[in-house]
mmCIF file of C-alpha atoms in Angstrom:
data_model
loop_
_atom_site.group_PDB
_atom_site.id
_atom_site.type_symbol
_atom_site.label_atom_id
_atom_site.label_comp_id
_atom_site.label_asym_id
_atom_site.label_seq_id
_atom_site.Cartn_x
_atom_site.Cartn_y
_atom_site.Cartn_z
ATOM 1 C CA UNK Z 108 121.505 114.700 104.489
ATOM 2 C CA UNK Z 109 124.058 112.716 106.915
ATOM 3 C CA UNK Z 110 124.169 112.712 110.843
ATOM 4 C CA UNK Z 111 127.698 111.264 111.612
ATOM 5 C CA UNK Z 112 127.492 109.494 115.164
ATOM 6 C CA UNK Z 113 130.744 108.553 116.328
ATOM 7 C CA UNK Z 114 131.673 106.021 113.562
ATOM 8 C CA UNK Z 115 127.944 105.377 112.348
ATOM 9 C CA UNK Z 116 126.578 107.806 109.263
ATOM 10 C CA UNK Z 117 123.133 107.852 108.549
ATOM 11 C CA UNK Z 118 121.327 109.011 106.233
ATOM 12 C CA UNK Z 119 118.298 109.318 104.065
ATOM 13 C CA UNK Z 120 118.353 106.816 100.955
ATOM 14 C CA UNK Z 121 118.751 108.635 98.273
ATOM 15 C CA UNK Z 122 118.996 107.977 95.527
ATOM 16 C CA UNK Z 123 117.163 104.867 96.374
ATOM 17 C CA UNK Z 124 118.966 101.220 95.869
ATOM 18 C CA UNK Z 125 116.329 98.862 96.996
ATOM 19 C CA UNK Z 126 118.431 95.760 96.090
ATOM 20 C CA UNK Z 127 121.248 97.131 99.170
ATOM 21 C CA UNK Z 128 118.556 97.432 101.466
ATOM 22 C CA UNK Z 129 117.230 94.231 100.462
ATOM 23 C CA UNK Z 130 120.537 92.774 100.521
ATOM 24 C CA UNK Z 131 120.994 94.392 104.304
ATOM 25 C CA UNK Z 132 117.572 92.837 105.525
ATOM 26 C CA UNK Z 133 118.300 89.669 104.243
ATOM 27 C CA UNK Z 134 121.795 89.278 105.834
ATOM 28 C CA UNK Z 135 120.608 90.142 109.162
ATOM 29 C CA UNK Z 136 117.071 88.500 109.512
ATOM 30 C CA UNK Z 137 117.052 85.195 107.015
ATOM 31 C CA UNK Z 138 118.348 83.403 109.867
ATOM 32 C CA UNK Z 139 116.247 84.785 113.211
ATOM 33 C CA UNK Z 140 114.095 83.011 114.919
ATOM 34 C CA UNK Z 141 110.781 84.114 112.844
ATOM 35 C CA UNK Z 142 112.240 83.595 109.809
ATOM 36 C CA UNK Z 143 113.644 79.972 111.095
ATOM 37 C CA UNK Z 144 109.711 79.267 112.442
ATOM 38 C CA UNK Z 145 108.586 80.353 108.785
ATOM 39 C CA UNK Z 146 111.464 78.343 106.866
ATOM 40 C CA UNK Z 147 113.124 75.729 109.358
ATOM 41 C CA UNK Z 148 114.867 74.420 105.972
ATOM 42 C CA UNK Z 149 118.111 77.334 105.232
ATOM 43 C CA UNK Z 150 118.205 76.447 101.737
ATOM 44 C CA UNK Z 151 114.343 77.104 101.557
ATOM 45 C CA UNK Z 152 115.643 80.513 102.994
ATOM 46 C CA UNK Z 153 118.354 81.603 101.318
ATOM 47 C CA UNK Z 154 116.300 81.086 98.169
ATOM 48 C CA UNK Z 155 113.388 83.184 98.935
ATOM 49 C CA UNK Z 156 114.362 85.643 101.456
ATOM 50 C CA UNK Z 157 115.570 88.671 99.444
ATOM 51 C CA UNK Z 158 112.131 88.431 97.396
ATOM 52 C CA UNK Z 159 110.016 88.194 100.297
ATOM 53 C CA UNK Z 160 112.318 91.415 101.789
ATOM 54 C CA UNK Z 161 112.161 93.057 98.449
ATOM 55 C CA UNK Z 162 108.170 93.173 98.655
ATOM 56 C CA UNK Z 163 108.721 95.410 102.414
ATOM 57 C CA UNK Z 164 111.994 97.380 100.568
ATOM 58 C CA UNK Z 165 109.429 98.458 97.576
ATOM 59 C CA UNK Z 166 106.891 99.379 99.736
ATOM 60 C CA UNK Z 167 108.656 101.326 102.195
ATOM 61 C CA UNK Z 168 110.135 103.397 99.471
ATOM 62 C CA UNK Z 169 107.070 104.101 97.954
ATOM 63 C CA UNK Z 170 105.056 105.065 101.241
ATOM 64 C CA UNK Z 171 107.279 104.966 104.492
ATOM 65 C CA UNK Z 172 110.384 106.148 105.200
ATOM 66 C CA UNK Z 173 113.613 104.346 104.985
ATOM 67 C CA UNK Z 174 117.116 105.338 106.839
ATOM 68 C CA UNK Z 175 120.424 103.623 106.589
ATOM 69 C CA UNK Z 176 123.971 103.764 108.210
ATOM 70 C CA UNK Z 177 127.036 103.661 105.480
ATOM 71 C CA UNK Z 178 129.869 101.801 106.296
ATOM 72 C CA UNK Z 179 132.976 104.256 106.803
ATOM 73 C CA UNK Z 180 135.403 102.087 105.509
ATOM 74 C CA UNK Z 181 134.151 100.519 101.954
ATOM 75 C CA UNK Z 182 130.855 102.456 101.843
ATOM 76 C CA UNK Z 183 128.478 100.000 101.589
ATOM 77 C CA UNK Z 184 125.010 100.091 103.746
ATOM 78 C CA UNK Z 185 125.465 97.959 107.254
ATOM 79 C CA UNK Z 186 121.986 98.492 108.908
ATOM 80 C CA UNK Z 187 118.838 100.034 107.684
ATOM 81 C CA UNK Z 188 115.340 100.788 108.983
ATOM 82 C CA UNK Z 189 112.280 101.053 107.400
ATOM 83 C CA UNK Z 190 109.331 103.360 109.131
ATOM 84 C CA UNK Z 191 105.925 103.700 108.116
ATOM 85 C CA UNK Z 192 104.143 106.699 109.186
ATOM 86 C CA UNK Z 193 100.774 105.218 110.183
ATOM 87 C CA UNK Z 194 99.228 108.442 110.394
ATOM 88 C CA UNK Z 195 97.075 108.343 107.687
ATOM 89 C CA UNK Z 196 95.692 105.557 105.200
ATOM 90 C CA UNK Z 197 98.715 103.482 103.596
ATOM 91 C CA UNK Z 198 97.657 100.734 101.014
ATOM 92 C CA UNK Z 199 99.057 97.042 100.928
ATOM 93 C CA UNK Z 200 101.809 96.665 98.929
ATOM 94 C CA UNK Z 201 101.168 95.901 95.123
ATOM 95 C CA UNK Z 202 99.465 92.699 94.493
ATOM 96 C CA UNK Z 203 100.830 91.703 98.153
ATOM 97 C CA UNK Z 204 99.095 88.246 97.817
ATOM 98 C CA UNK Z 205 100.184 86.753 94.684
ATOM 99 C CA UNK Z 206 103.783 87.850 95.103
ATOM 100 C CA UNK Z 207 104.236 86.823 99.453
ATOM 101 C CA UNK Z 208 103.064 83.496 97.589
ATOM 102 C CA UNK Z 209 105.680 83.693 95.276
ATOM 103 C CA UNK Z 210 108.169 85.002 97.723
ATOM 104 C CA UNK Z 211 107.764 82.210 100.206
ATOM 105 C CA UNK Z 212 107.492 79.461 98.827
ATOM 106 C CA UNK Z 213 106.364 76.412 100.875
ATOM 107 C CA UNK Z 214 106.726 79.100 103.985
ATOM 108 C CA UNK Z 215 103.689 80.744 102.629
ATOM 109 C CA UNK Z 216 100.767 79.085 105.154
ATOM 110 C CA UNK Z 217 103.048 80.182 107.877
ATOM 111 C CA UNK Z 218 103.707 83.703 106.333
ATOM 112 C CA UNK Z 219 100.183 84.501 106.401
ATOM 113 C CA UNK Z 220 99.504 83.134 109.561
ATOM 114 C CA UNK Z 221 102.434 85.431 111.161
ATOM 115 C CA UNK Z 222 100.688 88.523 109.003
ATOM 116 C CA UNK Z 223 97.146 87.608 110.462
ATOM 117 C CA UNK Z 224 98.619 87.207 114.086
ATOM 118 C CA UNK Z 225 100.837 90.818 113.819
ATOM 119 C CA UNK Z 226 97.752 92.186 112.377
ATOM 120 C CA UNK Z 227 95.425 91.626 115.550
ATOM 121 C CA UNK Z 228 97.778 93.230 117.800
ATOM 122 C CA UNK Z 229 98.492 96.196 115.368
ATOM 123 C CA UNK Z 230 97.600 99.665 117.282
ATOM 124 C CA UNK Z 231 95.129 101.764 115.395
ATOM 125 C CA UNK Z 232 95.849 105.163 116.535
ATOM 126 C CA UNK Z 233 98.118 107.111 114.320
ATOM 127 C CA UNK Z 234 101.815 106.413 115.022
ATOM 128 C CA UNK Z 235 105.151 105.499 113.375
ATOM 129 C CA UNK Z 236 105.336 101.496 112.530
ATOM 130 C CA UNK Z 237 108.806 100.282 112.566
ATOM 131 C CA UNK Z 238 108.479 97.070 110.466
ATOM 132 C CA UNK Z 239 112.000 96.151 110.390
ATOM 133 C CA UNK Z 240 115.381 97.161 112.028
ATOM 134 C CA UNK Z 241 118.668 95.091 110.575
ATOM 135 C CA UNK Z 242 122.366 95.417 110.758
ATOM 136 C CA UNK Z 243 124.494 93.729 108.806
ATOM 137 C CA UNK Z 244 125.931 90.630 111.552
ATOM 138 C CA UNK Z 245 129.686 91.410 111.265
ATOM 139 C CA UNK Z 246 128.771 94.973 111.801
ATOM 140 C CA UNK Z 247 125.972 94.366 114.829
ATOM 141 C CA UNK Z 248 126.887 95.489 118.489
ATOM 142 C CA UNK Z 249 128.525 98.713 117.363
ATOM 143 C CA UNK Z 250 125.410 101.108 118.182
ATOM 144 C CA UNK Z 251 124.324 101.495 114.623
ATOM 145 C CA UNK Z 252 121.012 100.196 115.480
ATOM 146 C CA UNK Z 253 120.616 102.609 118.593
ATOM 147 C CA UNK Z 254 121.855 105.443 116.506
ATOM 148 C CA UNK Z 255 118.711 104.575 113.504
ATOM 149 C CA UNK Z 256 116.564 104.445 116.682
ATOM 150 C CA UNK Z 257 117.470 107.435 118.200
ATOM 151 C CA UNK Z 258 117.479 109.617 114.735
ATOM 152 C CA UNK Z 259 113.462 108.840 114.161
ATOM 153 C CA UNK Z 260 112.533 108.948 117.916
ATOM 154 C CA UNK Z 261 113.707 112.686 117.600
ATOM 155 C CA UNK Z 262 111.269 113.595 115.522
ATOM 156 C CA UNK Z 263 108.818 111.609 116.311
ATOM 157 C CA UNK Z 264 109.088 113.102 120.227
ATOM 158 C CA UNK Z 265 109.076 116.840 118.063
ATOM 159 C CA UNK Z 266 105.423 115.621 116.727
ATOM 160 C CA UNK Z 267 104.436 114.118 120.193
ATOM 161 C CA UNK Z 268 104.197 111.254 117.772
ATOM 162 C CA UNK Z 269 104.193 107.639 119.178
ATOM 163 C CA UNK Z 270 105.964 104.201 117.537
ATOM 164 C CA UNK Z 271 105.384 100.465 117.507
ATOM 165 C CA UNK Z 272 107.219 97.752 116.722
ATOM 166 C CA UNK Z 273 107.496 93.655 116.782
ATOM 167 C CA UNK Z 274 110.305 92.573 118.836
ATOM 168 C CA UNK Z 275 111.365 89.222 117.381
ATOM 169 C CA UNK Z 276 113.809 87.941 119.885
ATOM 170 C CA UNK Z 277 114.931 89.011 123.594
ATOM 171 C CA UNK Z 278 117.944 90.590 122.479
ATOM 172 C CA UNK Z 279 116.141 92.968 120.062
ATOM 173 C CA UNK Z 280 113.506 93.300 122.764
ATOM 174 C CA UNK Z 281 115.819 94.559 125.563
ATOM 175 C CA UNK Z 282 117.508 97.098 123.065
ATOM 176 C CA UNK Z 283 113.812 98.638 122.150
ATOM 177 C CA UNK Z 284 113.150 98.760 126.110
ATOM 178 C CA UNK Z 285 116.198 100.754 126.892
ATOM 179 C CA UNK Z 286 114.657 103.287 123.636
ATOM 180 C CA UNK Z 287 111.336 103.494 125.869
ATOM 181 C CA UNK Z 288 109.386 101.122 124.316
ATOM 182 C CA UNK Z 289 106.779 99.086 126.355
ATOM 183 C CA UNK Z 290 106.810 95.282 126.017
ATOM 184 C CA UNK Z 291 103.066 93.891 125.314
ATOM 185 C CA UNK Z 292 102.286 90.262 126.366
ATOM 186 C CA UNK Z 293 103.953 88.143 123.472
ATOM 187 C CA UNK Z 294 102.122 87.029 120.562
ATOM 188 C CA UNK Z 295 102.794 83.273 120.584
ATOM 189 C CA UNK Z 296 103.453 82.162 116.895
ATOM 190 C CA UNK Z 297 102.244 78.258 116.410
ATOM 191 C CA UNK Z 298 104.299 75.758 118.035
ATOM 192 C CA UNK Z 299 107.115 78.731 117.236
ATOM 193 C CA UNK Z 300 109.094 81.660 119.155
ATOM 194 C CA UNK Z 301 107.611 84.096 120.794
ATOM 195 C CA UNK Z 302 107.361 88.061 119.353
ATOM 196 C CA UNK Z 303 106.611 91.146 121.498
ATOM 197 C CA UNK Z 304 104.365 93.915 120.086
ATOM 198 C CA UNK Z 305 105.897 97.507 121.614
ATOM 199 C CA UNK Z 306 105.042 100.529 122.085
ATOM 200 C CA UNK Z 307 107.054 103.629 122.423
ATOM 201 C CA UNK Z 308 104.522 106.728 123.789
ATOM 202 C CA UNK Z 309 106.518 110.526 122.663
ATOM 203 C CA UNK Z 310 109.182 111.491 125.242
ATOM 204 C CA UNK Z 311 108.328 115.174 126.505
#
């Protein structure tokens, strides 16, 4: 299925290529400011980044929901977004421990600290959990990201469903308050950047 909007195609991935979406994720968040609080050292993070987004690409595939946007010009993916539909009972990903240890390396104290710290603030009420939102950089500031946004908020709004997210820097944050999100007080990572929880209640 495709939705084109303006220049931006999305679709449903299908058939799946985790290592794009991967690739995607990686290229757009191995250098934000989480990811920078969880690995100041960029070699440290261009080494284990794709695994540790491969673990949330897997999963999301298996039990959430994953869009993307296709370039128009080469055809390659330039932002995806990966939903999980927290409506009902969704196990951790497969052996989640011994491979975020594996996948982060010397960032893995601070990787389960920023797991323990989302998980406090995590709604539980049924809703839609955005866990991650990227656009390839060369292709950010074009709308793709709005248009992802605006493609699951329509049916969410159909199911008088609502969403939450983790805002991760004050750019991403005002984009997710012009969508109708709410911004929570920040969760303060240690001696690191701030991240909002969200919350995005059905539009009627």
């Amino acid at each position: 299925m495709t939705h084109a909007i303006q220049d931006v195609v999305l679709r449903d991935i299908e058939p799946v290529d985790t290592d794009e979406i991967t690739e995607v994720l990686t290229a757009a968040m191995s250098d934000g400011p989480v990811a920078r609080w969880m690995a100041p050292d960029p070699d440290v993070r261009r080494e284990y980044s794709p695994e540790y987004f491969a673990i949330f690409t897997e999963h999301a595939v298996r039990f959430g929901e994953v869009y993307a946007t296709v370039d128009p010009i080469d055809g390659r993916l330039s932002g995806v977004a990966l939903w999980f539909p927290l409506t009902r009972a969704i196990p951790p990903p497969i052996d989640y421990d011994r491979r975020l240890k594996e996948a982060s390396g010397p960032a893995f104290d601070r990787a389960c600290q920023l797991d323990a710290l989302l998980e406090e603030e995590h709604p539980i009420v049924p809703h839609h959990y955005l866990a991650f939102l990227a656009v390839r950089p060369e292709r950010q500031n074009l709308g793709i990201g709005s248009a992802m946004l605006a493609r699951h908020h329509s049916r969410l709004d159909r199911a008088g469903l609502p969403a939450y997210l983790e805002a991760n820097d004050p750019r991403n944050r005002e984009l997710y308050l012009r969508h109708g999100y709410q911004s929570r007080p920040p969760i303060l990572l240690p001696q690191g950047p701030p991240v909002w929880p969200m919350w995005r209640p059905p539009w009627t």
